[in-house]
């Protein structure tokens, strides 16, 4: 019916399209789940329906029924915001009903969504329409319109840079213009190209990292709508951006990404490439970091086994990153993480994988710090900075600057005020770094550790934002206010710390408060959890802060627990 409508005059075409759309009852072949034979047809029919909605609106506009077209078009763009032709039709319908301001507002909304969600400026058709509306172009009022081909519109137009000022800008402008001319707007290759851009964007600095994180989920959503699990696997697994911090920046997005990866793993056909499976498994391991899910560790091991079997260096580096993120199921695993970091450095140096070589050095910086080997940690900090300078990786300096403050407090004897100032300077690097999972609450936590090590009570300013560390800071803050009963109550409901780089540090904070109020239950838990880390510095495995040797806390706990009950 849709095909027939393309050959009919507008009144008949409208009737035929209405008839076609009346037959639609929901997703095609919904009863057959992810059966391979149904996927392609489901995708084709879904696209056909969207095309029919837009062609119906085109016919309504041609027949002077702009007001009738607006409600359906408004709902259509809300559900499918990547379809530029739908935005064009809605803006034109609004303009023809005398709502020029609303038409321009719709085009601005389209631009915002495309830029924010996919990092793409609107294509030339929308840009031309905006200019024509501002100019009250005569051809907008009536008459035929260009019939644009059906478009998936799930990937961005790579808009050329205007007035390029140097050789690199000229190459970029010419290449992106050629890509936009030759690769159709609905081509699936655009999605994979987008992921490659997002991967590079993520290491350019805070703005780039935030943008890449936003657009990544949009790309995954767009891929899943096409009903092709192998394409979706490539889109999800292609974002192999090295990660060093064990708390995710956006827990909801991480959970959505894990769910998409798991669904895609289940939907992959038996003959799908092992590489695709391994990349999905590595994604699950990375994005489930800091949780208590055993699935993350299982996925990490599976990804690593596949990568070693395939002898694929890039895949192995990605899998090792996932393995690193899953080495926090108990305290005292700095030596294991150091081995992972050493393999990452050696592997990446052999195969020219700079970002993973940097990751390996940062992993070793953390591990050597946990083991009080600051000479070794210094070497890795220097190597990471050298690579970052050479390859324009500005976020690396956030971690190395914080490390140098940690080293100052762990190995020297500076005045606490000097270290506090150094921490405050380091915290300025976090502003705009695009890493909320690292930033929130970190400076107050570092200053709390510094105060406790110098024999001072916790900070008591009620406006301090402790972020995710508030439950472990609260008992010490209450003690600083001389409220031991409330501190004991806070300890009684204290959860276990997240299994991450600050696991030992948070247990030491709990132990400190428990020793002060005589909470034997918390002391026993802390002793059990901290014992495997007896040879480490509490918190230093983060590369950011420390509470001193874990052994000192274990000794104090053991003495207190041997006392009278």
mmCIF file of N, CA and C in Angstrom, residues 16-127:
data_model
loop_
_atom_site.group_PDB
_atom_site.id
_atom_site.type_symbol
_atom_site.label_atom_id
_atom_site.label_comp_id
_atom_site.label_asym_id
_atom_site.label_seq_id
_atom_site.Cartn_x
_atom_site.Cartn_y
_atom_site.Cartn_z
ATOM 1 N N UNK A 16 -4.711 5.997 0.735
ATOM 2 C CA UNK A 16 -3.985 4.723 0.730
ATOM 3 C C UNK A 16 -3.038 4.617 1.929
ATOM 4 N N UNK A 17 -2.382 5.719 2.276
ATOM 5 C CA UNK A 17 -1.470 5.723 3.433
ATOM 6 C C UNK A 17 -2.235 5.566 4.737
ATOM 7 N N UNK A 18 -3.405 6.223 4.827
ATOM 8 C CA UNK A 18 -4.241 6.046 6.024
ATOM 9 C C UNK A 18 -4.634 4.577 6.169
ATOM 10 N N UNK A 19 -4.981 3.963 5.038
ATOM 11 C CA UNK A 19 -5.351 2.555 5.058
ATOM 12 C C UNK A 19 -4.172 1.697 5.523
ATOM 13 N N UNK A 20 -2.998 1.984 4.978
ATOM 14 C CA UNK A 20 -1.813 1.208 5.338
ATOM 15 C C UNK A 20 -1.508 1.318 6.833
ATOM 16 N N UNK A 21 -1.562 2.529 7.348
ATOM 17 C CA UNK A 21 -1.236 2.731 8.760
ATOM 18 C C UNK A 21 -2.284 2.122 9.679
ATOM 19 N N UNK A 22 -3.506 1.988 9.195
ATOM 20 C CA UNK A 22 -4.555 1.402 10.041
ATOM 21 C C UNK A 22 -4.303 -0.083 10.287
ATOM 22 N N UNK A 23 -3.482 -0.705 9.442
ATOM 23 C CA UNK A 23 -3.197 -2.130 9.607
ATOM 24 C C UNK A 23 -2.109 -2.392 10.649
ATOM 25 N N UNK A 24 -1.433 -1.345 11.053
ATOM 26 C CA UNK A 24 -0.312 -1.542 11.989
ATOM 27 C C UNK A 24 -0.852 -1.781 13.399
ATOM 28 N N UNK A 25 -0.386 -2.855 14.040
ATOM 29 C CA UNK A 25 -0.880 -3.205 15.372
ATOM 30 C C UNK A 25 0.231 -3.289 16.423
ATOM 31 N N UNK A 26 1.403 -2.773 16.102
ATOM 32 C CA UNK A 26 2.509 -2.856 17.057
ATOM 33 C C UNK A 26 3.726 -3.476 16.403
ATOM 34 N N UNK A 27 4.797 -3.747 17.158
ATOM 35 C CA UNK A 27 6.032 -4.284 16.580
ATOM 36 C C UNK A 27 5.776 -5.562 15.795
ATOM 37 N N UNK A 28 6.383 -5.649 14.641
ATOM 38 C CA UNK A 28 6.174 -6.818 13.782
ATOM 39 C C UNK A 28 6.770 -8.073 14.404
ATOM 40 N N UNK A 29 6.083 -9.187 14.244
ATOM 41 C CA UNK A 29 6.584 -10.489 14.718
ATOM 42 C C UNK A 29 6.976 -10.462 16.193
ATOM 43 N N UNK A 30 6.228 -9.715 16.987
ATOM 44 C CA UNK A 30 6.578 -9.572 18.401
ATOM 45 C C UNK A 30 6.583 -10.913 19.120
ATOM 46 N N UNK A 31 5.785 -11.859 18.665
ATOM 47 C CA UNK A 31 5.709 -13.155 19.329
ATOM 48 C C UNK A 31 6.946 -14.014 19.096
ATOM 49 N N UNK A 32 7.812 -13.582 18.186
ATOM 50 C CA UNK A 32 8.950 -14.425 17.836
ATOM 51 C C UNK A 32 10.271 -13.903 18.383
ATOM 52 N N UNK A 33 10.200 -12.966 19.340
ATOM 53 C CA UNK A 33 11.375 -12.516 20.081
ATOM 54 C C UNK A 33 12.539 -12.193 19.181
ATOM 55 N N UNK A 34 13.661 -12.857 19.453
ATOM 56 C CA UNK A 34 14.897 -12.584 18.719
ATOM 57 C C UNK A 34 15.234 -13.671 17.709
ATOM 58 N N UNK A 35 14.202 -14.342 17.194
ATOM 59 C CA UNK A 35 14.448 -15.327 16.146
ATOM 60 C C UNK A 35 15.155 -14.646 14.966
ATOM 61 N N UNK A 36 16.216 -15.281 14.489
ATOM 62 C CA UNK A 36 17.038 -14.645 13.454
ATOM 63 C C UNK A 36 16.229 -14.304 12.211
ATOM 64 N N UNK A 37 15.300 -15.187 11.819
ATOM 65 C CA UNK A 37 14.554 -14.960 10.578
ATOM 66 C C UNK A 37 13.635 -13.752 10.673
ATOM 67 N N UNK A 38 13.267 -13.364 11.922
ATOM 68 C CA UNK A 38 12.305 -12.266 12.081
ATOM 69 C C UNK A 38 12.973 -10.905 12.180
ATOM 70 N N UNK A 39 14.258 -10.874 12.539
ATOM 71 C CA UNK A 39 14.883 -9.585 12.860
ATOM 72 C C UNK A 39 14.893 -8.623 11.675
ATOM 73 N N UNK A 40 15.376 -9.093 10.535
ATOM 74 C CA UNK A 40 15.489 -8.195 9.379
ATOM 75 C C UNK A 40 14.125 -7.694 8.934
ATOM 76 N N UNK A 41 13.134 -8.591 8.922
ATOM 77 C CA UNK A 41 11.800 -8.186 8.483
ATOM 78 C C UNK A 41 11.164 -7.225 9.476
ATOM 79 N N UNK A 42 11.422 -7.448 10.760
ATOM 80 C CA UNK A 42 10.893 -6.528 11.772
ATOM 81 C C UNK A 42 11.472 -5.125 11.558
ATOM 82 N N UNK A 43 12.768 -5.071 11.307
ATOM 83 C CA UNK A 43 13.422 -3.778 11.083
ATOM 84 C C UNK A 43 12.882 -3.093 9.824
ATOM 85 N N UNK A 44 12.705 -3.892 8.749
ATOM 86 C CA UNK A 44 12.209 -3.317 7.489
ATOM 87 C C UNK A 44 10.808 -2.744 7.652
ATOM 88 N N UNK A 45 9.936 -3.496 8.329
ATOM 89 C CA UNK A 45 8.557 -3.044 8.479
ATOM 90 C C UNK A 45 8.461 -1.840 9.418
ATOM 91 N N UNK A 46 9.291 -1.813 10.434
ATOM 92 C CA UNK A 46 9.281 -0.657 11.335
ATOM 93 C C UNK A 46 9.684 0.604 10.582
ATOM 94 N N UNK A 47 10.703 0.483 9.745
ATOM 95 C CA UNK A 47 11.131 1.631 8.946
ATOM 96 C C UNK A 47 10.055 2.032 7.945
ATOM 97 N N UNK A 48 9.387 1.041 7.361
ATOM 98 C CA UNK A 48 8.334 1.329 6.388
ATOM 99 C C UNK A 48 7.197 2.111 7.038
ATOM 100 N N UNK A 49 6.824 1.733 8.255
ATOM 101 C CA UNK A 49 5.751 2.451 8.954
ATOM 102 C C UNK A 49 6.149 3.905 9.206
ATOM 103 N N UNK A 50 7.388 4.116 9.660
ATOM 104 C CA UNK A 50 7.830 5.494 9.923
ATOM 105 C C UNK A 50 7.831 6.313 8.632
ATOM 106 N N UNK A 51 8.246 5.694 7.564
ATOM 107 C CA UNK A 51 8.218 6.366 6.264
ATOM 108 C C UNK A 51 6.778 6.712 5.877
ATOM 109 N N UNK A 52 5.841 5.813 6.150
ATOM 110 C CA UNK A 52 4.433 6.053 5.809
ATOM 111 C C UNK A 52 3.866 7.217 6.608
ATOM 112 N N UNK A 53 4.232 7.318 7.884
ATOM 113 C CA UNK A 53 3.766 8.444 8.712
ATOM 114 C C UNK A 53 4.212 9.764 8.097
ATOM 115 N N UNK A 54 5.464 9.801 7.667
ATOM 116 C CA UNK A 54 5.998 11.045 7.107
ATOM 117 C C UNK A 54 5.400 11.347 5.734
ATOM 118 N N UNK A 55 5.171 10.328 4.921
ATOM 119 C CA UNK A 55 4.577 10.566 3.602
ATOM 120 C C UNK A 55 3.112 10.980 3.732
ATOM 121 N N UNK A 56 2.426 10.459 4.756
ATOM 122 C CA UNK A 56 1.047 10.904 5.010
ATOM 123 C C UNK A 56 1.042 12.394 5.346
ATOM 124 N N UNK A 57 1.964 12.817 6.174
ATOM 125 C CA UNK A 57 2.048 14.240 6.511
ATOM 126 C C UNK A 57 2.372 15.069 5.271
ATOM 127 N N UNK A 58 3.241 14.535 4.419
ATOM 128 C CA UNK A 58 3.583 15.238 3.170
ATOM 129 C C UNK A 58 2.316 15.431 2.326
ATOM 130 N N UNK A 59 1.490 14.401 2.231
ATOM 131 C CA UNK A 59 0.255 14.501 1.449
ATOM 132 C C UNK A 59 -0.721 15.477 2.092
ATOM 133 N N UNK A 60 -0.817 15.458 3.398
ATOM 134 C CA UNK A 60 -1.712 16.404 4.084
ATOM 135 C C UNK A 60 -1.282 17.847 3.825
ATOM 136 N N UNK A 61 0.033 18.091 3.873
ATOM 137 C CA UNK A 61 0.513 19.448 3.593
ATOM 138 C C UNK A 61 0.201 19.841 2.155
ATOM 139 N N UNK A 62 0.388 18.920 1.222
ATOM 140 C CA UNK A 62 0.128 19.231 -0.185
ATOM 141 C C UNK A 62 -1.339 19.555 -0.424
ATOM 142 N N UNK A 63 -2.223 18.988 0.434
ATOM 143 C CA UNK A 63 -3.662 19.211 0.289
ATOM 144 C C UNK A 63 -4.149 20.372 1.153
ATOM 145 N N UNK A 64 -3.228 21.117 1.772
ATOM 146 C CA UNK A 64 -3.611 22.267 2.571
ATOM 147 C C UNK A 64 -4.134 21.906 3.950
ATOM 148 N N UNK A 65 -3.801 20.732 4.455
ATOM 149 C CA UNK A 65 -4.306 20.286 5.761
ATOM 150 C C UNK A 65 -3.196 20.308 6.815
ATOM 151 N N UNK A 66 -2.465 21.392 6.856
ATOM 152 C CA UNK A 66 -1.325 21.481 7.761
ATOM 153 C C UNK A 66 -1.738 21.309 9.221
ATOM 154 N N UNK A 67 -2.843 21.921 9.619
ATOM 155 C CA UNK A 67 -3.264 21.848 11.017
ATOM 156 C C UNK A 67 -3.563 20.404 11.431
ATOM 157 N N UNK A 68 -4.116 19.618 10.486
ATOM 158 C CA UNK A 68 -4.427 18.209 10.785
ATOM 159 C C UNK A 68 -3.140 17.405 10.977
ATOM 160 N N UNK A 69 -2.073 17.774 10.254
ATOM 161 C CA UNK A 69 -0.824 17.008 10.306
ATOM 162 C C UNK A 69 -0.044 17.230 11.601
ATOM 163 N N UNK A 70 -0.221 18.380 12.253
ATOM 164 C CA UNK A 70 0.652 18.763 13.367
ATOM 165 C C UNK A 70 0.625 17.777 14.536
ATOM 166 N N UNK A 71 -0.532 17.358 15.070
ATOM 167 C CA UNK A 71 -0.507 16.486 16.257
ATOM 168 C C UNK A 71 0.255 15.189 16.031
ATOM 169 N N UNK A 72 0.014 14.525 14.891
ATOM 170 C CA UNK A 72 0.709 13.258 14.630
ATOM 171 C C UNK A 72 2.208 13.478 14.441
ATOM 172 N N UNK A 73 2.563 14.572 13.762
ATOM 173 C CA UNK A 73 3.988 14.844 13.574
ATOM 174 C C UNK A 73 4.676 15.163 14.896
ATOM 175 N N UNK A 74 3.984 15.875 15.767
ATOM 176 C CA UNK A 74 4.569 16.217 17.065
ATOM 177 C C UNK A 74 4.859 14.945 17.868
ATOM 178 N N UNK A 75 3.905 14.012 17.855
ATOM 179 C CA UNK A 75 4.129 12.739 18.553
ATOM 180 C C UNK A 75 5.241 11.937 17.875
ATOM 181 N N UNK A 76 5.286 12.027 16.563
ATOM 182 C CA UNK A 76 6.265 11.258 15.787
ATOM 183 C C UNK A 76 7.693 11.692 16.120
ATOM 184 N N UNK A 77 7.954 13.006 16.165
ATOM 185 C CA UNK A 77 9.323 13.446 16.460
ATOM 186 C C UNK A 77 9.693 13.183 17.916
ATOM 187 N N UNK A 78 8.692 13.178 18.796
ATOM 188 C CA UNK A 78 8.990 12.874 20.203
ATOM 189 C C UNK A 78 9.468 11.432 20.350
ATOM 190 N N UNK A 79 8.873 10.524 19.573
ATOM 191 C CA UNK A 79 9.246 9.111 19.662
ATOM 192 C C UNK A 79 10.483 8.778 18.836
ATOM 193 N N UNK A 80 10.734 9.542 17.774
ATOM 194 C CA UNK A 80 11.845 9.234 16.867
ATOM 195 C C UNK A 80 12.610 10.525 16.542
ATOM 196 N N UNK A 81 13.308 11.078 17.531
ATOM 197 C CA UNK A 81 13.902 12.407 17.355
ATOM 198 C C UNK A 81 15.058 12.454 16.370
ATOM 199 N N UNK A 82 15.542 11.295 15.885
ATOM 200 C CA UNK A 82 16.667 11.342 14.962
ATOM 201 C C UNK A 82 16.221 11.530 13.513
ATOM 202 N N UNK A 83 14.925 11.523 13.237
ATOM 203 C CA UNK A 83 14.440 11.571 11.858
ATOM 204 C C UNK A 83 14.277 13.032 11.420
ATOM 205 N N UNK A 84 15.241 13.502 10.687
ATOM 206 C CA UNK A 84 15.264 14.915 10.315
ATOM 207 C C UNK A 84 14.095 15.288 9.411
ATOM 208 N N UNK A 85 13.646 14.362 8.558
ATOM 209 C CA UNK A 85 12.533 14.698 7.667
ATOM 210 C C UNK A 85 11.263 14.960 8.461
ATOM 211 N N UNK A 86 11.102 14.271 9.586
ATOM 212 C CA UNK A 86 9.931 14.505 10.428
ATOM 213 C C UNK A 86 9.977 15.908 11.026
ATOM 214 N N UNK A 87 11.149 16.333 11.471
ATOM 215 C CA UNK A 87 11.284 17.706 12.002
ATOM 216 C C UNK A 87 10.978 18.733 10.906
ATOM 217 N N UNK A 88 11.453 18.459 9.693
ATOM 218 C CA UNK A 88 11.189 19.375 8.570
ATOM 219 C C UNK A 88 9.691 19.544 8.345
ATOM 220 N N UNK A 89 8.979 18.417 8.319
ATOM 221 C CA UNK A 89 7.537 18.463 8.058
ATOM 222 C C UNK A 89 6.782 19.165 9.180
ATOM 223 N N UNK A 90 7.171 18.923 10.426
ATOM 224 C CA UNK A 90 6.488 19.571 11.548
ATOM 225 C C UNK A 90 6.698 21.087 11.499
ATOM 226 N N UNK A 91 7.942 21.502 11.264
ATOM 227 C CA UNK A 91 8.208 22.940 11.195
ATOM 228 C C UNK A 91 7.433 23.584 10.047
ATOM 229 N N UNK A 92 7.386 22.902 8.913
ATOM 230 C CA UNK A 92 6.660 23.451 7.755
ATOM 231 C C UNK A 92 5.165 23.526 8.049
ATOM 232 N N UNK A 93 4.619 22.504 8.697
ATOM 233 C CA UNK A 93 3.192 22.519 9.036
ATOM 234 C C UNK A 93 2.879 23.679 9.971
ATOM 235 N N UNK A 94 3.713 23.898 10.955
ATOM 236 C CA UNK A 94 3.503 25.012 11.888
ATOM 237 C C UNK A 94 3.571 26.353 11.148
ATOM 238 N N UNK A 95 4.547 26.481 10.266
ATOM 239 C CA UNK A 95 4.691 27.734 9.523
ATOM 240 C C UNK A 95 3.438 27.998 8.689
ATOM 241 N N UNK A 96 2.888 26.966 8.064
ATOM 242 C CA UNK A 96 1.734 27.148 7.186
ATOM 243 C C UNK A 96 0.443 27.452 7.963
ATOM 244 N N UNK A 97 0.474 27.189 9.262
ATOM 245 C CA UNK A 97 -0.707 27.556 10.060
ATOM 246 C C UNK A 97 -0.491 28.901 10.758
ATOM 247 N N UNK A 98 0.504 29.659 10.293
ATOM 248 C CA UNK A 98 0.738 30.988 10.831
ATOM 249 C C UNK A 98 1.556 31.011 12.113
ATOM 250 N N UNK A 99 2.208 29.914 12.445
ATOM 251 C CA UNK A 99 2.954 29.840 13.704
ATOM 252 C C UNK A 99 4.454 29.852 13.414
ATOM 253 N N UNK A 100 4.943 30.973 12.898
ATOM 254 C CA UNK A 100 6.351 31.065 12.524
ATOM 255 C C UNK A 100 7.260 30.863 13.735
ATOM 256 N N UNK A 101 6.899 31.475 14.863
ATOM 257 C CA UNK A 101 7.730 31.338 16.055
ATOM 258 C C UNK A 101 7.831 29.898 16.522
ATOM 259 N N UNK A 102 6.673 29.184 16.484
ATOM 260 C CA UNK A 102 6.689 27.775 16.886
ATOM 261 C C UNK A 102 7.512 26.932 15.906
ATOM 262 N N UNK A 103 7.432 27.287 14.626
ATOM 263 C CA UNK A 103 8.212 26.540 13.630
ATOM 264 C C UNK A 103 9.703 26.693 13.895
ATOM 265 N N UNK A 104 10.143 27.917 14.191
ATOM 266 C CA UNK A 104 11.561 28.144 14.489
ATOM 267 C C UNK A 104 11.958 27.456 15.794
ATOM 268 N N UNK A 105 11.031 27.450 16.771
ATOM 269 C CA UNK A 105 11.318 26.775 18.038
ATOM 270 C C UNK A 105 11.494 25.274 17.821
ATOM 271 N N UNK A 106 10.698 24.677 16.930
ATOM 272 C CA UNK A 106 10.833 23.253 16.614
ATOM 273 C C UNK A 106 12.194 22.975 15.989
ATOM 274 N N UNK A 107 12.635 23.834 15.097
ATOM 275 C CA UNK A 107 13.945 23.635 14.468
ATOM 276 C C UNK A 107 15.071 23.786 15.480
ATOM 277 N N UNK A 108 14.897 24.714 16.427
ATOM 278 C CA UNK A 108 15.906 24.839 17.492
ATOM 279 C C UNK A 108 15.917 23.587 18.365
ATOM 280 N N UNK A 109 14.693 23.057 18.631
ATOM 281 C CA UNK A 109 14.617 21.830 19.443
ATOM 282 C C UNK A 109 15.290 20.673 18.701
ATOM 283 N N UNK A 110 15.081 20.595 17.402
ATOM 284 C CA UNK A 110 15.730 19.549 16.612
ATOM 285 C C UNK A 110 17.244 19.683 16.690
ATOM 286 N N UNK A 111 17.735 20.909 16.554
ATOM 287 C CA UNK A 111 19.183 21.133 16.620
ATOM 288 C C UNK A 111 19.734 20.699 17.978
ATOM 289 N N UNK A 112 19.030 21.099 19.049
ATOM 290 C CA UNK A 112 19.503 20.763 20.397
ATOM 291 C C UNK A 112 19.567 19.260 20.603
ATOM 292 N N UNK A 113 18.511 18.558 20.191
ATOM 293 C CA UNK A 113 18.487 17.103 20.365
ATOM 294 C C UNK A 113 19.580 16.424 19.546
ATOM 295 N N UNK A 114 19.747 16.863 18.304
ATOM 296 C CA UNK A 114 20.756 16.232 17.463
ATOM 297 C C UNK A 114 22.161 16.488 17.988
ATOM 298 N N UNK A 115 22.395 17.720 18.457
ATOM 299 C CA UNK A 115 23.725 18.054 18.980
ATOM 300 C C UNK A 115 23.972 17.355 20.304
ATOM 301 N N UNK A 116 22.997 17.444 21.211
ATOM 302 C CA UNK A 116 23.195 16.884 22.549
ATOM 303 C C UNK A 116 23.241 15.375 22.545
ATOM 304 N N UNK A 117 22.398 14.740 21.716
ATOM 305 C CA UNK A 117 22.299 13.294 21.764
ATOM 306 C C UNK A 117 23.238 12.583 20.800
ATOM 307 N N UNK A 118 23.525 13.206 19.658
ATOM 308 C CA UNK A 118 24.378 12.528 18.685
ATOM 309 C C UNK A 118 25.610 13.336 18.284
ATOM 310 N N UNK A 119 25.750 14.533 18.825
ATOM 311 C CA UNK A 119 26.913 15.327 18.469
ATOM 312 C C UNK A 119 26.900 15.805 17.037
ATOM 313 N N UNK A 120 25.710 15.967 16.449
ATOM 314 C CA UNK A 120 25.598 16.314 15.035
ATOM 315 C C UNK A 120 24.803 17.589 14.847
ATOM 316 N N UNK A 121 25.280 18.445 13.962
ATOM 317 C CA UNK A 121 24.469 19.581 13.554
ATOM 318 C C UNK A 121 23.385 19.073 12.596
ATOM 319 N N UNK A 122 22.248 19.784 12.504
ATOM 320 C CA UNK A 122 21.218 19.394 11.530
ATOM 321 C C UNK A 122 21.785 19.393 10.116
ATOM 322 N N UNK A 123 21.212 18.552 9.270
ATOM 323 C CA UNK A 123 21.652 18.479 7.885
ATOM 324 C C UNK A 123 21.239 19.714 7.090
ATOM 325 N N UNK A 124 21.666 19.768 5.832
ATOM 326 C CA UNK A 124 21.421 20.968 5.018
ATOM 327 C C UNK A 124 19.939 21.266 4.805
ATOM 328 N N UNK A 125 19.088 20.248 4.774
ATOM 329 C CA UNK A 125 17.660 20.503 4.535
ATOM 330 C C UNK A 125 17.055 21.307 5.677
ATOM 331 N N UNK A 126 17.353 20.931 6.920
ATOM 332 C CA UNK A 126 16.816 21.671 8.064
ATOM 333 C C UNK A 126 17.432 23.061 8.155
ATOM 334 N N UNK A 127 18.710 23.164 7.850
ATOM 335 C CA UNK A 127 19.344 24.493 7.919
ATOM 336 C C UNK A 127 18.741 25.428 6.866
#
